[in-house]
């Protein structure tokens, strides 16, 4: 696997100044020359000059020092590098000035799939034995107690890598299907693109799920130097075949030049083990002449846990240490829930191995590990979000409130928890600040996310309100969200929501029965359905006093509740103004023909020229 920073441009993106070449500050030269002359001249008159100008110099240096301290109070041994950027009229990043005196930090961004709230040791006693590594790492970092993703995969992942709400990038409605001819719009700027422009080598492993019908939409056309993974929402852990199209394998390898079906000898390794092995290779082989950004989007703990024709009864017990296996059978009821626990244990083990690899390479001291789930757990897939209400696919807290933490020896306040409001889009600007990158996009690409560093240190409260989501119906953003569409918004205390009655998705009463059902091992993931037959209702919750959403106070005459409701309603028009229409609702049968012609491998099928619209893009072609 190559670890050389690829200098190909993406769309109209240009490359920044080479970070290996230190830019000399003319002001610094002038100051040093003045001091040198003052020291060598022994004229009495110069003594006064030295004293006078020396005071000016000292004042300037002290002022600069205080400014630097105020912007870097959060991180120990912060980077001395600064990068200034501006945006072109096309919305793509352009370079201005870059200076570097120290190495920028590395980032390992880990996303678990469908990880339920009641899963990690600090939120679940039931799963504590299978999450010891994750729990230990989180306890030494900063745990986000009030962190929100989106309710399903594609919107979350789009928001994460753009720093924008799904509504703002046209990803608000549902997930990108296997044969869908749409994806995250090409004018969106990704975190990979910005980091590459600022000297980073960027790699991705695992689940993409942001469109792939054209190679223009692949990760290696959108800011990543390499990618091995799957394009769709799910596949089998060993065979890598699509449950929806079981004769087709979804397993792709790509760099910025070309892509191909992955055919390595390890292609049938268990998914979590495979991606961890590749990640460790990247960590070990990277030269660190450029900082590393690794986006690791695991398949775990998404169902199905069986593999048709290989492991019909789920993961073999031989994968699990004996003591852990005993704990699973002793403490966890139901086959489906036990298979979920096995998958979670393999993920936990991998997180520990990644940490060990960073320590062994002697780069952990300059690395941030960020961990999160993409949405709440699905009870049809073994996940429990209790005591939170709801499941994956809903706007109740159980569908969107998830675990997240950051760990690094660079943190100034390790071993703490953060109660401030945080959205998945906030990781983009937070990473920019940790990397000391000044990213200021134009209005067309303005971030919805906010850096959370000042909140972690108690300096300020970065976020006072948040849009959960707003489903503009299909491609029509003018439809009446007040009567036939779902939305949810909150401030620091209250949550306003218009959505289906949660009886549509199942209530607390049937979750235990569902997660214990042996017949659900090959789940079709019913939690992912958003627009289904059901009754729309309005909801208002006081999350300070009712965090589990047990009491709907929407019709309460209490003046405080009425004012809170009106305040939240007032936020909605601004969000709708920034809505972007979903690029397409089309599906193609051509895809299956192309897959069949290429050995039943899932690959892009659309004509690139039909999508360029006169723009220039660099993208991989079929190898």
Coordinates of C-alpha atoms in Angstrom, one line a residue:
X1 CA 0.0 0.0 0.0
X2 CA 1.5 3.3 -1.1
X3 CA 2.2 5.9 1.6
X4 CA 3.3 8.7 -0.7
X5 CA 1.2 11.8 -0.7
X6 CA -0.6 11.9 -4.0
X7 CA -0.5 15.4 -5.6
X8 CA -3.3 14.8 -8.1
X9 CA -5.9 17.7 -8.1
X10 CA -9.6 17.0 -7.5
X11 CA -11.9 19.0 -9.7
X12 CA -10.6 22.6 -9.6
X13 CA -8.6 22.1 -6.4
X14 CA -5.0 23.3 -6.4
X15 CA -2.1 22.1 -4.2
X16 CA -0.8 24.1 -1.3
X17 CA 2.8 25.1 -0.6
X18 CA 5.1 22.1 0.1
X19 CA 5.1 21.6 3.8
X20 CA 8.7 20.2 3.8
X21 CA 9.9 23.7 2.8
X22 CA 10.0 26.1 5.8
X23 CA 8.8 29.6 4.8
X24 CA 10.9 32.3 6.5
X25 CA 9.1 35.2 8.0
X26 CA 10.7 38.6 6.7
X27 CA 9.7 40.3 10.0
X28 CA 11.6 37.7 11.9
X29 CA 14.7 38.4 9.8
X30 CA 14.4 42.1 10.3
X31 CA 14.1 41.7 14.1
X32 CA 17.1 39.4 14.3
X33 CA 19.2 41.7 12.1
X34 CA 18.4 44.7 14.3
X35 CA 19.3 42.8 17.5
X36 CA 22.6 41.6 15.9
X37 CA 23.6 45.2 14.9
X38 CA 22.6 46.5 18.3
X39 CA 24.8 44.0 20.1
X40 CA 27.9 44.7 17.9
X41 CA 27.8 48.5 18.1
X42 CA 29.3 50.1 21.2
X43 CA 28.2 53.6 20.6
X44 CA 26.5 55.3 23.6
X45 CA 23.7 56.7 21.4
X46 CA 22.8 53.2 20.3
X47 CA 22.2 52.2 23.9
X48 CA 19.1 54.4 23.9
X49 CA 18.0 53.0 20.5
X50 CA 18.5 49.4 21.7
X51 CA 16.5 50.1 24.8
X52 CA 13.7 51.9 22.9
X53 CA 13.5 49.5 20.0
X54 CA 14.1 46.5 22.3
X55 CA 11.0 47.4 24.3
X56 CA 9.0 47.5 21.1
X57 CA 10.4 44.1 20.0
X58 CA 9.7 42.6 23.4
X59 CA 6.2 44.0 23.4
X60 CA 5.6 42.5 19.9
X61 CA 6.9 39.1 21.0
X62 CA 4.8 39.1 24.2
X63 CA 1.7 40.1 22.2
X64 CA 2.3 37.3 19.7
X65 CA 2.9 34.8 22.5
X66 CA -0.4 35.7 24.2
X67 CA -2.3 35.4 20.9
X68 CA -0.8 32.0 20.3
X69 CA -1.6 30.8 23.8
X70 CA -5.2 31.9 23.6
X71 CA -5.8 29.9 20.4
X72 CA -3.9 26.8 21.6
X73 CA -4.9 26.5 25.2
X74 CA -6.6 23.2 24.6
X75 CA -3.7 21.2 23.2
X76 CA -0.4 20.4 24.8
X77 CA 2.6 20.8 22.5
X78 CA 0.4 22.3 19.8
X79 CA 1.6 22.7 16.3
X80 CA 3.3 25.8 15.4
X81 CA 2.2 25.6 11.8
X82 CA -0.5 27.9 10.3
X83 CA -2.3 27.7 7.0
X84 CA -4.4 30.4 5.4
X85 CA -6.8 29.5 2.7
X86 CA -9.5 31.2 0.6
X87 CA -12.2 29.8 -1.7
X88 CA -12.5 30.1 -5.4
X89 CA -15.7 31.0 -7.1
X90 CA -16.3 27.4 -7.8
X91 CA -16.3 26.6 -4.1
X92 CA -13.2 24.5 -4.2
X93 CA -10.2 25.1 -1.9
X94 CA -7.4 27.3 -3.2
X95 CA -4.0 27.9 -1.5
X96 CA -2.9 31.2 -0.1
X97 CA 0.0 31.0 2.4
X98 CA 1.3 28.0 4.3
X99 CA 4.1 28.0 6.9
X100 CA 5.3 25.1 9.0
X101 CA 7.7 24.7 11.9
X102 CA 6.5 21.5 13.5
X103 CA 4.7 18.3 12.5
X104 CA 1.0 18.4 12.3
X105 CA -0.9 15.8 14.2
X106 CA -2.1 12.5 12.8
X107 CA -5.8 11.5 13.0
X108 CA -7.4 8.0 13.1
X109 CA -11.1 8.6 12.6
X110 CA -13.1 5.4 13.6
X111 CA -16.8 5.0 12.7
X112 CA -18.7 2.0 14.0
X113 CA -21.9 1.0 12.1
X114 CA -25.2 0.8 14.0
X115 CA -23.5 0.9 17.4
X116 CA -26.4 1.2 19.9
X117 CA -26.3 3.6 22.9
X118 CA -26.4 0.7 25.4
X119 CA -23.2 -0.9 24.1
X120 CA -20.0 0.5 25.5
X121 CA -18.8 -0.1 29.1
X122 CA -19.5 3.4 30.3
X123 CA -23.2 3.2 29.1
X124 CA -23.8 -0.6 29.4
X125 CA -23.0 -3.1 32.1
X126 CA -24.3 -5.9 29.9
X127 CA -21.6 -5.2 27.3
X128 CA -18.7 -4.2 29.6
X129 CA -16.8 -7.4 29.1
X130 CA -16.7 -7.1 25.3
X131 CA -15.7 -3.4 25.2
X132 CA -12.8 -3.2 27.6
X133 CA -10.4 -1.6 25.1
X134 CA -12.8 1.0 23.9
X135 CA -14.0 1.8 27.4
X136 CA -10.4 2.2 28.7
X137 CA -9.4 4.5 25.8
X138 CA -12.5 6.6 26.2
X139 CA -11.9 6.9 30.0
X140 CA -8.5 8.4 29.3
X141 CA -9.8 10.9 26.7
X142 CA -12.9 13.1 26.5
X143 CA -16.3 11.4 26.3
X144 CA -19.1 13.3 24.6
X145 CA -22.2 12.8 26.7
X146 CA -24.5 14.7 24.4
X147 CA -23.3 13.7 20.9
X148 CA -25.7 13.3 17.9
X149 CA -25.2 11.7 14.6
X150 CA -28.0 11.2 12.0
X151 CA -30.7 8.5 12.1
X152 CA -29.3 6.4 9.2
X153 CA -26.0 5.8 7.5
X154 CA -25.6 8.0 4.4
X155 CA -26.8 11.3 5.9
X156 CA -24.4 10.8 8.9
X157 CA -21.4 10.0 6.7
X158 CA -22.1 12.9 4.4
X159 CA -22.4 15.2 7.4
X160 CA -19.2 13.9 9.0
X161 CA -16.9 14.4 6.0
X162 CA -18.4 17.8 4.8
X163 CA -19.1 19.5 8.2
X164 CA -22.6 20.3 7.0
X165 CA -26.1 19.2 7.8
X166 CA -27.6 16.5 5.5
X167 CA -30.3 19.0 4.5
X168 CA -27.6 21.4 3.3
X169 CA -25.9 18.8 1.1
X170 CA -28.9 17.1 -0.4
X171 CA -28.5 13.9 1.7
X172 CA -31.4 14.4 4.1
X173 CA -33.6 11.7 2.8
X174 CA -32.6 8.1 3.4
X175 CA -29.7 6.1 2.1
X176 CA -28.0 5.6 -1.2
X177 CA -29.3 2.3 -2.6
X178 CA -27.3 -0.4 -4.4
X179 CA -28.4 0.6 -7.9
X180 CA -29.1 4.3 -7.1
X181 CA -27.9 6.9 -9.6
X182 CA -27.2 9.6 -7.1
X183 CA -24.8 10.4 -4.3
X184 CA -23.3 13.2 -2.4
X185 CA -23.1 16.2 -4.8
X186 CA -19.8 16.8 -6.5
X187 CA -19.6 20.4 -5.4
X188 CA -19.3 19.4 -1.8
X189 CA -15.8 19.8 -0.3
X190 CA -14.7 16.8 1.9
X191 CA -12.4 16.7 4.9
X192 CA -10.1 14.6 2.8
X193 CA -9.7 17.3 0.2
X194 CA -9.0 20.0 2.7
X195 CA -6.5 17.9 4.6
X196 CA -4.7 16.9 1.4
X197 CA -4.5 20.5 0.5
X198 CA -2.7 21.1 3.8
X199 CA -0.1 18.5 3.5
X200 CA -1.8 15.3 4.7
X201 CA -1.7 11.8 3.3
X202 CA -5.3 10.6 3.4
X203 CA -6.5 7.0 3.4
X204 CA -9.9 5.4 3.8
X205 CA -10.9 1.8 4.7
X206 CA -14.4 0.3 4.9
X207 CA -17.9 1.6 4.2
X208 CA -18.4 4.5 1.9
X209 CA -22.2 4.7 1.2
X210 CA -22.2 8.1 -0.4
X211 CA -22.7 7.1 -4.0
X212 CA -20.6 5.1 -6.5
X213 CA -22.6 4.8 -9.7
X214 CA -19.9 6.9 -11.3
X215 CA -16.1 6.9 -10.4
X216 CA -16.5 10.6 -9.9
X217 CA -18.2 9.7 -6.6
X218 CA -15.6 7.2 -5.3
X219 CA -13.6 8.2 -2.2
X220 CA -10.4 8.4 -4.3
X221 CA -12.0 11.1 -6.4
X222 CA -13.0 13.0 -3.3
X223 CA -9.9 13.6 -1.3
X224 CA -8.5 10.2 -0.4
X225 CA -5.3 8.8 -1.7
X226 CA -6.4 5.2 -1.3
X227 CA -9.5 3.2 -0.4
X228 CA -10.3 -0.5 0.2
X229 CA -13.9 -1.2 1.2
X230 CA -17.5 -1.5 0.1
X231 CA -19.6 1.1 -1.6
X232 CA -23.0 0.1 -0.2
X233 CA -24.7 0.0 3.1
X234 CA -24.1 -3.6 4.1
X235 CA -22.5 -6.8 2.9
X236 CA -21.6 -10.1 4.4
X237 CA -18.6 -10.1 6.7
X238 CA -16.7 -13.0 5.0
X239 CA -17.8 -13.3 1.4
X240 CA -18.3 -9.5 0.9
X241 CA -21.4 -10.2 -1.1
X242 CA -24.5 -8.0 -1.2
X243 CA -27.5 -9.4 0.7
X244 CA -29.8 -7.7 -1.8
X245 CA -27.9 -9.1 -4.8
X246 CA -26.1 -12.2 -3.3
X247 CA -24.3 -13.3 -6.4
X248 CA -22.5 -9.9 -6.5
X249 CA -19.4 -9.1 -4.4
X250 CA -19.0 -5.5 -3.1
X251 CA -15.3 -5.1 -2.4
X252 CA -13.3 -2.5 -4.1
X253 CA -9.7 -1.3 -4.0
X254 CA -8.8 2.1 -5.5
X255 CA -6.2 4.8 -5.6
X256 CA -6.4 8.1 -7.4
X257 CA -5.5 6.5 -10.7
X258 CA -7.6 3.4 -11.0
X259 CA -10.1 1.1 -9.2
X260 CA -10.7 -2.6 -9.3
X261 CA -12.5 -5.5 -7.5
X262 CA -10.3 -6.5 -4.5
X263 CA -8.8 -9.9 -5.2
X264 CA -6.2 -10.3 -2.5
X265 CA -5.6 -13.6 -0.8
X266 CA -7.2 -12.2 2.4
X267 CA -10.4 -11.1 0.6
X268 CA -12.5 -13.6 2.6
X269 CA -11.1 -12.7 6.0
X270 CA -13.6 -11.5 8.6
X271 CA -14.3 -7.9 7.8
X272 CA -13.3 -6.3 11.1
X273 CA -10.0 -8.3 11.1
X274 CA -9.3 -7.4 7.5
X275 CA -9.7 -3.6 7.9
X276 CA -7.7 -3.6 11.1
X277 CA -4.9 -5.4 9.4
X278 CA -4.9 -2.9 6.6
X279 CA -5.0 0.0 9.0
X280 CA -2.0 -1.3 11.0
X281 CA -0.1 -1.7 7.7
X282 CA -0.8 1.9 6.9
X283 CA 0.3 3.1 10.3
X284 CA 3.5 1.0 10.2
X285 CA 4.5 1.8 6.6
X286 CA 3.7 5.5 6.6
X287 CA 6.9 7.6 6.6
X288 CA 5.3 10.5 8.6
X289 CA 7.1 13.0 6.4
X290 CA 3.5 14.0 5.9
X291 CA 0.9 13.8 8.6
X292 CA -1.6 10.9 8.3
X293 CA -5.3 11.0 8.2
X294 CA -7.0 7.6 8.3
X295 CA -10.7 7.3 8.0
X296 CA -11.6 3.8 9.2
X297 CA -15.3 3.0 8.7
X298 CA -15.9 -0.4 10.1
X299 CA -18.7 -2.8 9.1
X300 CA -19.2 -3.8 12.7
X301 CA -21.7 -3.9 14.3
X302 CA -24.1 -3.9 11.4
X303 CA -26.2 -7.0 10.7
X304 CA -26.5 -9.5 9.1
X305 CA -24.2 -11.6 11.3
X306 CA -24.5 -14.8 9.2
X307 CA -22.9 -15.4 5.8
X308 CA -25.0 -17.5 3.4
X309 CA -23.2 -20.7 2.4
X310 CA -20.3 -20.0 4.8
X311 CA -21.4 -19.4 8.4
X312 CA -25.2 -19.9 8.4
X313 CA -25.3 -19.8 12.2
X314 CA -23.2 -16.7 12.7
X315 CA -19.6 -16.2 13.9
X316 CA -17.8 -19.4 15.0
X317 CA -17.0 -19.4 18.7
X318 CA -13.4 -20.0 17.9
X319 CA -13.1 -16.3 17.0
X320 CA -13.7 -15.3 20.6
X321 CA -11.5 -15.8 23.6
X322 CA -12.9 -18.4 26.0
X323 CA -13.4 -16.0 28.9
X324 CA -15.2 -13.5 26.8
X325 CA -17.4 -16.2 25.2
X326 CA -18.4 -17.4 28.7
X327 CA -19.3 -13.9 29.7
X328 CA -21.4 -13.4 26.5
X329 CA -23.4 -16.6 27.2
X330 CA -23.7 -15.8 30.9
X331 CA -24.8 -12.2 30.7
X332 CA -26.5 -11.7 27.3
X333 CA -29.8 -13.3 26.4
X334 CA -30.8 -14.3 22.9
X335 CA -28.9 -15.5 19.9
X336 CA -29.2 -12.2 17.9
X337 CA -27.9 -10.2 20.9
X338 CA -25.1 -12.6 21.4
X339 CA -24.0 -12.3 17.8
X340 CA -24.1 -8.5 18.1
X341 CA -21.9 -8.9 21.2
X342 CA -19.4 -11.1 19.3
X343 CA -19.2 -8.5 16.5
X344 CA -18.7 -5.7 19.1
X345 CA -15.9 -7.7 20.8
X346 CA -14.0 -8.0 17.5
X347 CA -14.3 -4.3 17.0
X348 CA -13.1 -3.6 20.6
X349 CA -10.1 -5.9 20.1
X350 CA -9.3 -4.0 16.9
X351 CA -9.3 -0.6 18.6
X352 CA -6.8 -1.9 21.1
X353 CA -4.6 -3.3 18.3
X354 CA -4.7 0.1 16.5
X355 CA -3.6 1.9 19.7
X356 CA -0.7 -0.6 20.1
X357 CA 0.4 -0.1 16.5
X358 CA 0.5 3.7 17.0
X359 CA 2.6 3.2 20.2
X360 CA 4.9 0.8 18.6
X361 CA 5.5 3.2 15.7
X362 CA 6.2 5.9 18.3
X363 CA 3.5 8.3 16.8
X364 CA 0.8 8.0 19.4
X365 CA 2.0 11.1 21.2
X366 CA 1.2 13.1 18.0
X367 CA -2.0 11.4 17.1
X368 CA -5.7 11.8 17.8
X369 CA -8.0 8.8 17.9
X370 CA -11.7 9.8 17.3
X371 CA -14.4 7.2 17.8
X372 CA -18.2 7.4 17.1
X373 CA -21.2 5.5 15.7
X374 CA -23.0 6.6 12.6
X375 CA -26.5 6.2 14.1
X376 CA -28.4 4.5 16.9
X377 CA -28.7 0.8 17.1
X378 CA -31.3 -1.3 15.3
X379 CA -33.2 -3.7 17.5
X380 CA -33.8 -5.9 14.5
X381 CA -30.0 -6.1 14.3
X382 CA -29.3 -6.9 18.0
X383 CA -28.9 -3.3 19.2
X384 CA -30.4 -1.8 22.3
X385 CA -30.6 2.0 22.9
X386 CA -32.4 1.7 26.2
X387 CA -33.1 3.7 28.2
X388 CA -33.3 6.0 25.2
X389 CA -36.5 5.9 23.2
X390 CA -36.5 4.8 19.6
X391 CA -34.2 3.0 17.2
X392 CA -32.2 3.6 14.1
X393 CA -34.3 5.3 11.5
X394 CA -36.2 7.5 13.9
X395 CA -35.7 11.0 15.2
X396 CA -36.2 9.9 18.8
X397 CA -33.1 10.0 20.9
X398 CA -32.4 6.3 20.5
X399 CA -32.0 6.8 16.7
X400 CA -29.5 9.6 16.8
X401 CA -27.8 10.0 20.2
X402 CA -24.7 7.9 20.0
X403 CA -21.3 7.3 21.7
X404 CA -18.3 9.4 20.7
X405 CA -15.0 10.2 22.3
X406 CA -11.5 11.5 21.5
X407 CA -8.3 10.3 22.9
X408 CA -4.7 11.6 22.6
X409 CA -1.8 12.3 24.9
X410 CA -2.0 15.8 23.5
X411 CA -5.3 16.5 25.3
X412 CA -4.9 19.0 28.1
X413 CA -7.9 17.7 30.0
X414 CA -7.9 13.9 29.7
X415 CA -10.2 11.6 31.6
X416 CA -13.2 14.0 31.4
X417 CA -16.7 14.1 30.0
X418 CA -18.3 16.8 28.0
X419 CA -22.0 17.6 28.4
X420 CA -22.2 20.3 25.7
X421 CA -24.4 19.8 22.6
X422 CA -22.3 18.3 19.8
X423 CA -23.3 17.2 16.2
X424 CA -21.5 14.8 13.9
X425 CA -20.8 17.8 11.6
X426 CA -18.8 19.4 14.4
X427 CA -15.9 16.9 14.0
X428 CA -14.9 18.6 10.7
X429 CA -14.1 22.0 12.1
X430 CA -12.8 20.5 15.3
X431 CA -10.3 18.5 13.4
X432 CA -9.3 21.6 11.4
X433 CA -8.6 23.5 14.6
X434 CA -6.6 20.6 16.1
X435 CA -4.6 20.5 12.9
X436 CA -4.2 24.3 13.1
X437 CA -5.7 24.7 9.7
X438 CA -7.6 28.0 9.0
X439 CA -10.5 26.8 6.8
X440 CA -12.9 29.5 5.8
X441 CA -15.1 28.4 2.9
X442 CA -17.4 30.7 0.9
X443 CA -21.1 30.8 1.5
X444 CA -21.9 28.0 -0.9
X445 CA -19.8 25.6 1.2
X446 CA -20.3 27.2 4.6
X447 CA -20.0 24.8 7.5
X448 CA -22.9 24.0 9.8
X449 CA -20.5 22.3 12.2
X450 CA -18.7 24.3 14.9
X451 CA -15.4 23.5 16.6
X452 CA -16.0 22.1 20.0
X453 CA -12.5 22.7 21.5
X454 CA -13.6 25.8 23.5
X455 CA -16.4 23.8 24.9
X456 CA -14.1 21.0 26.1
X457 CA -12.1 23.5 28.0
X458 CA -15.0 25.4 29.4
X459 CA -14.1 28.6 27.6
X460 CA -17.5 28.9 25.8
X461 CA -20.5 27.0 24.6
X462 CA -20.0 26.5 20.9
X463 CA -23.4 25.1 20.1
X464 CA -26.8 26.3 21.5
X465 CA -29.1 24.6 19.0
X466 CA -29.1 21.8 16.5
X467 CA -31.1 20.5 13.5
X468 CA -31.6 16.7 13.9
X469 CA -32.9 16.5 10.3
X470 CA -35.6 17.8 8.0
X471 CA -37.0 15.5 5.4
X472 CA -37.7 17.5 2.3
X473 CA -39.8 15.0 0.4
X474 CA -37.8 13.3 -2.3
X475 CA -36.4 16.0 -4.6
X476 CA -39.1 18.7 -3.9
X477 CA -37.9 21.1 -1.2
X478 CA -41.1 23.1 -1.4
X479 CA -43.4 20.5 0.1
X480 CA -45.2 21.2 3.3
X481 CA -43.0 20.0 6.1
X482 CA -45.6 21.1 8.6
X483 CA -48.2 18.5 7.6
X484 CA -46.5 15.6 5.8
X485 CA -42.8 15.6 6.5
X486 CA -40.6 14.8 9.5
X487 CA -38.3 17.3 11.2
X488 CA -36.7 17.7 14.6
X489 CA -34.8 20.6 16.1
X490 CA -33.5 21.3 19.6
X491 CA -31.8 23.9 21.8
X492 CA -29.9 23.3 25.0
X493 CA -33.1 22.1 26.7
X494 CA -36.1 21.5 24.5
X495 CA -36.7 19.3 21.5
X496 CA -39.4 20.0 18.9
X497 CA -40.3 17.1 16.5
X498 CA -42.9 16.2 13.9
X499 CA -42.7 12.6 12.9
X500 CA -44.4 9.3 13.0
X501 CA -45.7 7.8 16.2
X502 CA -43.0 5.4 17.3
X503 CA -45.4 2.5 17.3
X504 CA -44.5 2.4 13.6
X505 CA -40.9 1.3 14.6
X506 CA -41.6 -0.6 17.8
X507 CA -41.7 0.4 21.4
X508 CA -39.7 -0.5 24.5
X509 CA -42.0 -3.5 25.1
X510 CA -40.9 -5.5 22.0
X511 CA -37.2 -4.7 21.9
X512 CA -36.1 -7.5 24.3
X513 CA -38.2 -10.0 22.3
X514 CA -36.8 -8.9 19.0
X515 CA -33.2 -8.9 20.0
X516 CA -33.6 -12.3 21.5
X517 CA -35.1 -13.8 18.3
X518 CA -33.1 -16.6 16.8
X519 CA -34.9 -16.1 13.5
X520 CA -33.6 -12.6 13.1
X521 CA -29.9 -13.5 12.4
X522 CA -30.4 -12.6 8.7
X523 CA -32.2 -9.4 9.4
X524 CA -33.4 -7.2 6.6
X525 CA -32.8 -4.3 8.9
X526 CA -36.4 -2.9 9.2
X527 CA -35.1 -0.1 11.4
X528 CA -33.8 1.7 8.3
X529 CA -37.3 2.5 6.9
X530 CA -38.2 6.2 7.3
X531 CA -41.3 6.8 5.2
X532 CA -43.8 4.1 6.1
X533 CA -47.4 4.0 6.9
X534 CA -48.0 5.6 10.2
X535 CA -49.5 8.6 12.0
X536 CA -47.7 11.9 12.1
X537 CA -47.6 13.6 15.5
X538 CA -46.1 16.7 17.0
X539 CA -43.8 16.3 20.0
X540 CA -42.1 18.6 22.4
X541 CA -39.8 17.2 25.1
X542 CA -38.0 18.9 28.0
X543 CA -34.7 16.9 27.7
X544 CA -33.4 18.3 30.9
X545 CA -36.1 16.7 33.0
X546 CA -37.2 14.0 30.6
X547 CA -34.1 12.7 28.7
X548 CA -35.9 9.5 27.7
X549 CA -38.8 11.3 26.0
X550 CA -41.6 9.8 28.1
X551 CA -43.9 12.9 28.3
X552 CA -45.0 14.9 25.2
X553 CA -45.7 18.5 26.3
X554 CA -46.5 19.9 22.9
X555 CA -50.0 20.9 23.9
X556 CA -49.0 22.0 27.4
X557 CA -50.5 25.5 28.3
X558 CA -47.5 26.2 30.4
X559 CA -46.1 29.5 29.1
X560 CA -42.5 28.3 29.3
X561 CA -43.4 25.4 27.1
X562 CA -45.3 27.6 24.7
X563 CA -42.4 30.0 24.4
X564 CA -39.9 27.2 23.9
X565 CA -42.0 25.7 21.2
X566 CA -42.3 29.0 19.3
X567 CA -38.6 29.6 19.6
X568 CA -37.8 26.3 18.0
X569 CA -40.4 26.8 15.2
X570 CA -38.6 30.1 14.5
X571 CA -35.4 28.2 13.7
X572 CA -36.9 26.1 10.9
X573 CA -37.3 28.6 8.1
X574 CA -33.6 29.4 8.1
X575 CA -32.8 25.7 7.9
X576 CA -35.2 25.2 5.0
X577 CA -33.7 28.2 3.1
X578 CA -30.4 26.4 3.0
X579 CA -31.9 23.1 1.8
X580 CA -30.4 21.4 -1.2
X581 CA -32.5 19.2 -3.5
X582 CA -31.4 15.6 -3.7
X583 CA -29.6 15.2 -7.0
X584 CA -31.7 12.3 -8.3
X585 CA -34.1 9.6 -7.4
X586 CA -33.3 7.4 -10.4
X587 CA -32.2 3.8 -10.3
X588 CA -30.6 1.8 -13.0
X589 CA -30.8 -1.8 -14.2
X590 CA -27.7 -1.1 -16.3
X591 CA -25.7 -1.6 -13.1
X592 CA -26.4 -5.3 -12.9
X593 CA -25.3 -5.8 -16.5
X594 CA -22.0 -4.1 -15.9
X595 CA -21.5 -6.1 -12.7
X596 CA -22.1 -9.3 -14.6
X597 CA -19.7 -8.3 -17.3
X598 CA -17.1 -7.8 -14.6
X599 CA -17.3 -11.1 -12.9
X600 CA -20.3 -10.2 -10.7
X601 CA -18.3 -7.5 -8.9
X602 CA -20.0 -4.3 -7.8
X603 CA -18.4 -1.4 -9.7
X604 CA -19.5 2.0 -11.1
X605 CA -21.6 1.8 -14.3
X606 CA -22.5 5.3 -15.4
X607 CA -20.9 7.4 -18.2
X608 CA -18.6 10.0 -16.6
X609 CA -19.1 12.5 -19.4
X610 CA -22.8 12.7 -18.7
X611 CA -22.0 14.1 -15.2
X612 CA -19.1 16.5 -15.8
X613 CA -21.2 19.5 -17.0
X614 CA -18.0 21.1 -18.5
X615 CA -16.1 20.8 -15.2
X616 CA -12.7 19.3 -14.9
X617 CA -12.2 16.4 -12.5
X618 CA -9.5 14.0 -11.7
X619 CA -10.9 10.5 -11.0
X620 CA -9.9 6.9 -11.1
X621 CA -10.7 4.6 -14.0
X622 CA -11.2 0.9 -14.1
X623 CA -7.8 -0.8 -13.9

